[in-house]
Amino acid sequence: MEPQHTPTSTEPSPRRGSRGRRIGLGLASLALAVAGTGAVLLPSAQATPETRSATAQAENPYERGPDPTESSIEAPRGSYSVSERSVSSLSVRGFGGGTIYYPTSTADGTFGAVAIAPGYTAYQSSMSWYGERLASQGFVVFTIDTNTTLDQPASRGDQLLAALDYLTDDSPVSSRIDSGRLAVMGHSMGGGGTLEAAKDRPSLKAAIPLTPWNLDKSWPEVKVPTFVVGADGDTIASVSSHAEPFYQSLPSSTDRAYMELRNATHFTPNTSDTEIAKYSISWLKRFVDEDTRYEQFLCPLPTADLQIAEFRGNCPH
């Protein structure tokens, strides 16, 4: 699938004005000539940006935000203003509460949603940077606390699903969410829990395990599009024992990708990281929003560079 490159410059050439006037005069003469025959000129070749946007949204009703560029997916903030709500553990069942980040405006309709779990002994604060960054790109994001900080991956997977159920059924932002477009993310044991959730609920649209840890190394049951992120310097969940076998065990028929960060550690996902953000945004946009404008960042596969040690995967099906 060929990538779609977005033009980065709209600066006019020095002679564009005079050429435009010549074209305008020519069109005017043509209009007069045609008028004499009673024919009608159709304006399809002069569609406005609003018309093109309306047409694109009609083709994909889940498309949200302006056309993406390399700069827009690397930026700390997207095009949406973001609000947030705290959720007390006393007001929910099945997980430990958390913080919901969501686009403030409802003008574009509903949004896809993603629940994010922290790692072993960690709290939602370790994942808070994903909240506004992803929400500002057009998602409802729920960074959660787990029932206890020692919960194992299977439990964290159940808690991610409970958090999504709360978001869509009982949360104060439920009316902003499309319950058919949900995803999960998580770090370390939360990443292992992400795989557990994807296995248990194949209707999910995307899963992103971040330097994941799990005693189960094989995931042939997972049909959810999955983007695994590993770190070359991870000494807690080494890629050779966790991220790589997790990725390799995913069915080849499943949309899947594996990115190994260079000069990174197990805890790299806990602080703002451009590579994690740009490809997570692209993955969520492509599979939660079915937005093919983002395929250009996933296919052809990114190449190794100063930040990425390795990138594997298949182009989106």
Short mmCIF file of C-alpha atoms in Angstrom, two decimals:
data_model
loop_
_atom_site.label_atom_id
_atom_site.label_comp_id
_atom_site.label_asym_id
_atom_site.label_seq_id
_atom_site.Cartn_x
_atom_site.Cartn_y
_atom_site.Cartn_z
CA MET A 1 0.00 0.00 0.00
CA GLU A 2 1.59 3.23 -1.08
CA PRO A 3 1.92 5.97 1.56
CA GLN A 4 -0.02 9.18 1.04
CA HIS A 5 2.26 12.17 1.39
CA THR A 6 0.76 15.43 2.56
CA PRO A 7 2.13 18.64 0.97
CA THR A 8 4.06 20.71 3.49
CA SER A 9 4.17 24.00 1.62
CA THR A 10 1.48 26.18 0.09
CA GLU A 11 3.70 29.16 -0.64
CA PRO A 12 2.78 30.62 -4.08
CA SER A 13 5.34 31.08 -6.82
CA PRO A 14 6.30 34.72 -7.66
CA ARG A 15 4.30 34.70 -10.94
CA ARG A 16 1.24 32.93 -9.64
CA GLY A 17 -0.91 36.08 -9.53
CA SER A 18 -0.47 37.01 -13.21
CA ARG A 19 -1.00 33.40 -14.28
CA GLY A 20 -4.16 33.25 -12.20
CA ARG A 21 -5.51 36.37 -13.91
CA ARG A 22 -4.83 34.82 -17.36
CA ILE A 23 -6.63 31.62 -16.34
CA GLY A 24 -9.51 33.65 -14.93
CA LEU A 25 -9.90 35.61 -18.17
CA GLY A 26 -9.77 32.39 -20.16
CA LEU A 27 -12.45 30.78 -18.01
CA ALA A 28 -14.62 33.90 -18.31
CA SER A 29 -14.35 33.77 -22.10
CA LEU A 30 -15.19 30.06 -22.06
CA ALA A 31 -18.21 30.71 -19.84
CA LEU A 32 -19.52 33.35 -22.27
CA ALA A 33 -19.03 31.01 -25.22
CA VAL A 34 -20.76 28.13 -23.48
CA ALA A 35 -23.60 30.38 -22.31
CA GLY A 36 -24.48 31.01 -25.91
CA THR A 37 -25.07 27.29 -26.42
CA GLY A 38 -27.24 26.90 -23.31
CA ALA A 39 -24.76 24.40 -21.76
CA VAL A 40 -23.96 24.40 -18.02
CA LEU A 41 -20.44 24.36 -16.54
CA LEU A 42 -20.13 22.07 -13.48
CA PRO A 43 -17.98 23.38 -10.58
CA SER A 44 -16.63 19.97 -9.52
CA ALA A 45 -13.04 20.90 -10.34
CA GLN A 46 -13.30 23.91 -8.04
CA ALA A 47 -14.41 22.11 -4.87
CA THR A 48 -13.76 24.09 -1.71
CA PRO A 49 -11.78 22.68 1.26
CA GLU A 50 -15.10 22.45 3.13
CA THR A 51 -16.57 20.35 0.32
CA ARG A 52 -13.53 18.06 0.28
CA SER A 53 -13.71 17.70 4.08
CA ALA A 54 -17.41 16.88 3.97
CA THR A 55 -16.79 14.30 1.25
CA ALA A 56 -13.96 12.67 3.23
CA GLN A 57 -16.11 12.50 6.37
CA ALA A 58 -18.96 10.97 4.40
CA GLU A 59 -16.56 8.25 3.23
CA ASN A 60 -15.26 7.72 6.79
CA PRO A 61 -17.59 9.06 9.52
CA TYR A 62 -14.93 8.33 12.18
CA GLU A 63 -12.29 10.63 10.69
CA ARG A 64 -11.36 13.30 13.23
CA GLY A 65 -8.99 16.26 12.95
CA PRO A 66 -7.06 17.85 10.08
CA ASP A 67 -4.89 15.99 7.59
CA PRO A 68 -1.90 14.60 9.53
CA THR A 69 1.74 15.47 8.94
CA GLU A 70 4.98 14.25 10.50
CA SER A 71 4.97 17.41 12.59
CA SER A 72 1.38 16.97 13.78
CA ILE A 73 1.89 13.44 15.11
CA GLU A 74 5.17 14.42 16.79
CA ALA A 75 3.71 17.55 18.42
CA PRO A 76 3.07 17.56 22.19
CA ARG A 77 -0.54 18.56 21.50
CA GLY A 78 -3.02 17.92 18.71
CA SER A 79 -5.83 20.09 17.37
CA TYR A 80 -8.41 19.44 20.12
CA SER A 81 -8.68 21.32 23.40
CA VAL A 82 -8.82 18.85 26.27
CA SER A 83 -10.75 18.66 29.54
CA GLU A 84 -10.33 16.10 32.31
CA ARG A 85 -12.29 14.47 35.12
CA SER A 86 -11.06 12.53 38.12
CA VAL A 87 -12.81 9.26 38.92
CA SER A 88 -12.70 8.04 42.52
CA SER A 89 -12.10 4.38 43.24
CA LEU A 90 -15.13 4.58 45.53
CA SER A 91 -17.43 5.35 42.59
CA VAL A 92 -16.44 2.40 40.36
CA ARG A 93 -16.21 -1.38 40.51
CA GLY A 94 -13.58 -3.65 39.01
CA PHE A 95 -10.64 -1.22 38.93
CA GLY A 96 -9.11 1.55 41.01
CA GLY A 97 -10.46 4.76 39.49
CA GLY A 98 -8.39 7.14 37.41
CA THR A 99 -8.49 10.24 35.22
CA ILE A 100 -10.50 10.75 32.02
CA TYR A 101 -9.10 13.09 29.36
CA TYR A 102 -11.43 14.04 26.52
CA PRO A 103 -11.86 16.55 23.67
CA THR A 104 -13.79 19.51 25.06
CA SER A 105 -15.82 20.15 21.91
CA THR A 106 -18.60 17.84 20.76
CA ALA A 107 -18.90 19.47 17.34
CA ASP A 108 -17.28 16.50 15.57
CA GLY A 109 -19.53 13.90 17.19
CA THR A 110 -18.38 10.93 19.25
CA PHE A 111 -14.82 9.66 19.68
CA GLY A 112 -13.05 6.35 20.10
CA ALA A 113 -11.73 5.61 23.59
CA VAL A 114 -8.64 3.98 25.07
CA ALA A 115 -7.99 2.73 28.62
CA ILE A 116 -4.37 2.75 29.85
CA ALA A 117 -2.96 0.72 32.75
CA PRO A 118 0.27 1.32 34.70
CA GLY A 119 2.89 -1.25 35.58
CA TYR A 120 3.74 -3.25 38.69
CA THR A 121 3.84 -1.07 41.86
CA ALA A 122 2.99 2.01 39.76
CA TYR A 123 0.06 4.42 39.72
CA GLN A 124 -1.83 6.17 36.95
CA SER A 125 0.47 9.18 37.35
CA SER A 126 3.17 7.16 35.56
CA MET A 127 0.94 7.13 32.46
CA SER A 128 -0.54 10.61 32.76
CA TRP A 129 1.44 12.09 29.86
CA TYR A 130 -0.57 9.94 27.42
CA GLY A 131 -3.82 11.52 28.62
CA GLU A 132 -3.77 14.97 27.10
CA ARG A 133 -1.44 14.00 24.27
CA LEU A 134 -3.78 11.33 22.88
CA ALA A 135 -7.00 13.15 23.76
CA SER A 136 -5.86 16.25 21.89
CA GLN A 137 -5.64 14.07 18.76
CA GLY A 138 -9.30 13.08 19.06
CA PHE A 139 -9.74 10.27 21.61
CA VAL A 140 -11.27 9.83 25.04
CA VAL A 141 -8.43 8.53 27.23
CA PHE A 142 -8.74 6.87 30.65
CA THR A 143 -5.54 6.42 32.66
CA ILE A 144 -6.46 4.06 35.47
CA ASP A 145 -5.21 2.93 38.83
CA THR A 146 -5.40 -0.79 39.52
CA ASN A 147 -7.09 -2.31 42.56
CA THR A 148 -3.67 -2.87 44.10
CA THR A 149 -0.26 -1.94 42.77
CA LEU A 150 0.75 -5.63 42.93
CA ASP A 151 -1.98 -6.93 40.59
CA GLN A 152 -0.76 -9.40 37.97
CA PRO A 153 -1.29 -9.06 34.18
CA ALA A 154 -4.47 -11.16 33.96
CA SER A 155 -6.09 -9.00 36.64
CA ARG A 156 -4.89 -5.82 34.93
CA GLY A 157 -6.46 -7.03 31.69
CA ASP A 158 -9.80 -7.50 33.45
CA GLN A 159 -9.47 -4.05 34.98
CA LEU A 160 -8.80 -2.43 31.60
CA LEU A 161 -12.02 -3.97 30.28
CA ALA A 162 -13.93 -2.87 33.40
CA ALA A 163 -12.63 0.65 32.85
CA LEU A 164 -13.85 0.63 29.23
CA ASP A 165 -17.26 -0.63 30.37
CA TYR A 166 -17.46 2.18 32.90
CA LEU A 167 -16.46 4.74 30.27
CA THR A 168 -19.16 3.68 27.83
CA ASP A 169 -21.98 2.84 30.30
CA ASP A 170 -21.68 4.95 33.44
CA SER A 171 -19.08 7.70 33.08
CA PRO A 172 -20.00 11.39 32.81
CA VAL A 173 -18.50 11.41 29.29
CA SER A 174 -20.26 8.29 27.98
CA SER A 175 -22.28 10.32 25.45
CA ARG A 176 -19.01 11.45 23.84
CA ILE A 177 -17.81 7.89 23.17
CA ASP A 178 -18.50 5.48 20.34
CA SER A 179 -18.79 2.21 22.26
CA GLY A 180 -17.87 0.25 19.14
CA ARG A 181 -14.42 1.84 18.85
CA LEU A 182 -12.38 0.97 21.93
CA ALA A 183 -8.71 0.22 22.61
CA VAL A 184 -6.31 -0.69 25.42
CA MET A 185 -2.75 0.27 26.31
CA GLY A 186 -0.49 -0.49 29.25
CA HIS A 187 3.05 -0.50 30.59
CA SER A 188 5.01 -3.48 31.93
CA MET A 189 2.46 -5.72 33.70
CA GLY A 190 -0.11 -3.29 32.34
CA GLY A 191 1.30 -4.15 28.90
CA GLY A 192 0.89 -7.83 29.71
CA GLY A 193 -2.63 -6.95 30.80
CA THR A 194 -3.20 -5.24 27.46
CA LEU A 195 -2.56 -8.56 25.70
CA GLU A 196 -4.86 -10.32 28.16
CA ALA A 197 -7.64 -7.82 27.43
CA ALA A 198 -7.15 -8.18 23.67
CA LYS A 199 -7.38 -11.96 23.99
CA ASP A 200 -10.54 -11.78 26.10
CA ARG A 201 -12.34 -9.14 24.02
CA PRO A 202 -11.65 -9.56 20.29
CA SER A 203 -14.07 -6.72 19.47
CA LEU A 204 -11.44 -4.21 20.59
CA LYS A 205 -10.05 -2.13 17.74
CA ALA A 206 -6.43 -1.77 18.92
CA ALA A 207 -3.97 -2.85 21.63
CA ILE A 208 -0.62 -1.25 22.49
CA PRO A 209 1.58 -3.10 25.04
CA LEU A 210 4.49 -0.91 26.17
CA THR A 211 7.65 -2.77 27.33
CA PRO A 212 5.22 -5.53 28.33
CA TRP A 213 5.77 -8.24 30.96
CA ASN A 214 3.87 -11.51 31.17
CA LEU A 215 4.68 -15.11 32.07
CA ASP A 216 2.53 -16.20 29.11
CA LYS A 217 4.76 -15.83 26.04
CA SER A 218 2.34 -16.95 23.33
CA TRP A 219 -0.69 -15.03 22.03
CA PRO A 220 -2.09 -16.83 18.97
CA GLU A 221 -5.63 -16.05 20.18
CA VAL A 222 -5.20 -12.29 19.69
CA LYS A 223 -7.07 -10.97 16.65
CA VAL A 224 -6.97 -7.31 17.72
CA PRO A 225 -4.53 -5.06 15.77
CA THR A 226 -1.54 -4.95 18.16
CA PHE A 227 1.46 -2.63 18.30
CA VAL A 228 4.18 -3.92 20.67
CA VAL A 229 6.84 -1.51 21.94
CA GLY A 230 10.10 -2.84 23.36
CA ALA A 231 13.31 -1.22 24.63
CA ASP A 232 16.81 -2.40 23.77
CA GLY A 233 18.09 -1.68 27.29
CA ASP A 234 15.20 -3.29 29.18
CA THR A 235 16.62 -5.43 32.00
CA ILE A 236 13.25 -6.07 33.69
CA ALA A 237 11.22 -7.33 30.72
CA SER A 238 13.96 -8.00 28.20
CA VAL A 239 12.78 -7.93 24.60
CA SER A 240 14.20 -11.42 24.00
CA SER A 241 11.97 -12.87 26.75
CA HIS A 242 8.90 -10.66 26.46
CA ALA A 243 8.20 -8.09 23.71
CA GLU A 244 9.73 -10.07 20.82
CA PRO A 245 8.12 -13.47 21.55
CA PHE A 246 4.82 -11.70 22.26
CA TYR A 247 4.95 -10.05 18.83
CA GLN A 248 6.16 -13.17 17.03
CA SER A 249 3.34 -15.28 18.52
CA LEU A 250 0.62 -12.99 17.15
CA PRO A 251 -1.07 -14.53 14.09
CA SER A 252 0.32 -13.29 10.79
CA SER A 253 -3.27 -12.58 9.79
CA THR A 254 -3.52 -10.02 12.60
CA ASP A 255 -2.46 -6.44 11.92
CA ARG A 256 0.67 -6.22 14.04
CA ALA A 257 3.83 -4.17 14.49
CA TYR A 258 6.88 -4.23 16.73
CA MET A 259 9.03 -1.21 17.53
CA GLU A 260 12.21 -1.55 19.59
CA LEU A 261 13.43 1.75 20.99
CA ARG A 262 17.16 2.48 20.90
CA ASN A 263 19.04 3.46 24.08
CA ALA A 264 15.82 2.96 26.05
CA THR A 265 14.93 1.22 29.30
CA HIS A 266 11.94 -0.56 30.79
CA PHE A 267 10.72 2.76 32.15
CA THR A 268 11.02 4.82 28.96
CA PRO A 269 7.23 4.64 28.41
CA ASN A 270 6.68 6.43 31.74
CA THR A 271 7.89 9.79 30.42
CA SER A 272 6.99 11.75 27.31
CA ASP A 273 8.53 10.07 24.26
CA THR A 274 8.05 11.26 20.69
CA GLU A 275 8.50 7.87 19.00
CA ILE A 276 5.99 6.14 21.27
CA ALA A 277 3.52 8.99 20.81
CA LYS A 278 3.72 9.34 17.03
CA TYR A 279 3.31 5.65 16.27
CA SER A 280 0.72 5.07 19.00
CA ILE A 281 -1.32 7.96 17.58
CA SER A 282 -0.95 6.53 14.08
CA TRP A 283 -1.95 3.04 15.24
CA LEU A 284 -5.00 4.27 17.15
CA LYS A 285 -6.07 6.54 14.31
CA ARG A 286 -5.73 3.79 11.71
CA PHE A 287 -7.53 1.06 13.64
CA VAL A 288 -9.86 2.83 16.09
CA ASP A 289 -10.87 5.57 13.66
CA GLU A 290 -10.29 3.52 10.48
CA ASP A 291 -8.47 6.62 9.24
CA THR A 292 -6.32 5.64 6.27
CA ARG A 293 -4.67 9.08 6.24
CA TYR A 294 -2.33 7.67 8.91
CA GLU A 295 -1.15 4.66 6.90
CA GLN A 296 1.64 6.81 5.49
CA PHE A 297 3.38 6.65 8.90
CA LEU A 298 3.06 2.85 9.20
CA CYS A 299 3.68 1.67 5.65
CA PRO A 300 6.33 1.38 4.31
CA LEU A 301 7.65 0.35 7.72
CA PRO A 302 9.75 2.98 9.51
CA THR A 303 13.48 2.33 9.25
CA ALA A 304 16.03 2.08 12.05
CA ASP A 305 17.51 5.40 13.15
CA LEU A 306 18.90 7.11 16.24
CA GLN A 307 15.66 6.51 18.15
CA ILE A 308 14.48 3.19 16.70
CA ALA A 309 16.64 0.07 16.87
CA GLU A 310 14.18 -2.05 14.89
CA PHE A 311 10.69 -1.86 13.40
CA ARG A 312 8.81 -4.92 12.17
CA GLY A 313 5.25 -5.51 11.06
CA ASN A 314 2.80 -5.88 8.24
CA CYS A 315 1.12 -3.04 6.38
CA PRO A 316 -2.47 -2.49 7.57
CA HIS A 317 -4.84 -5.00 5.93
#
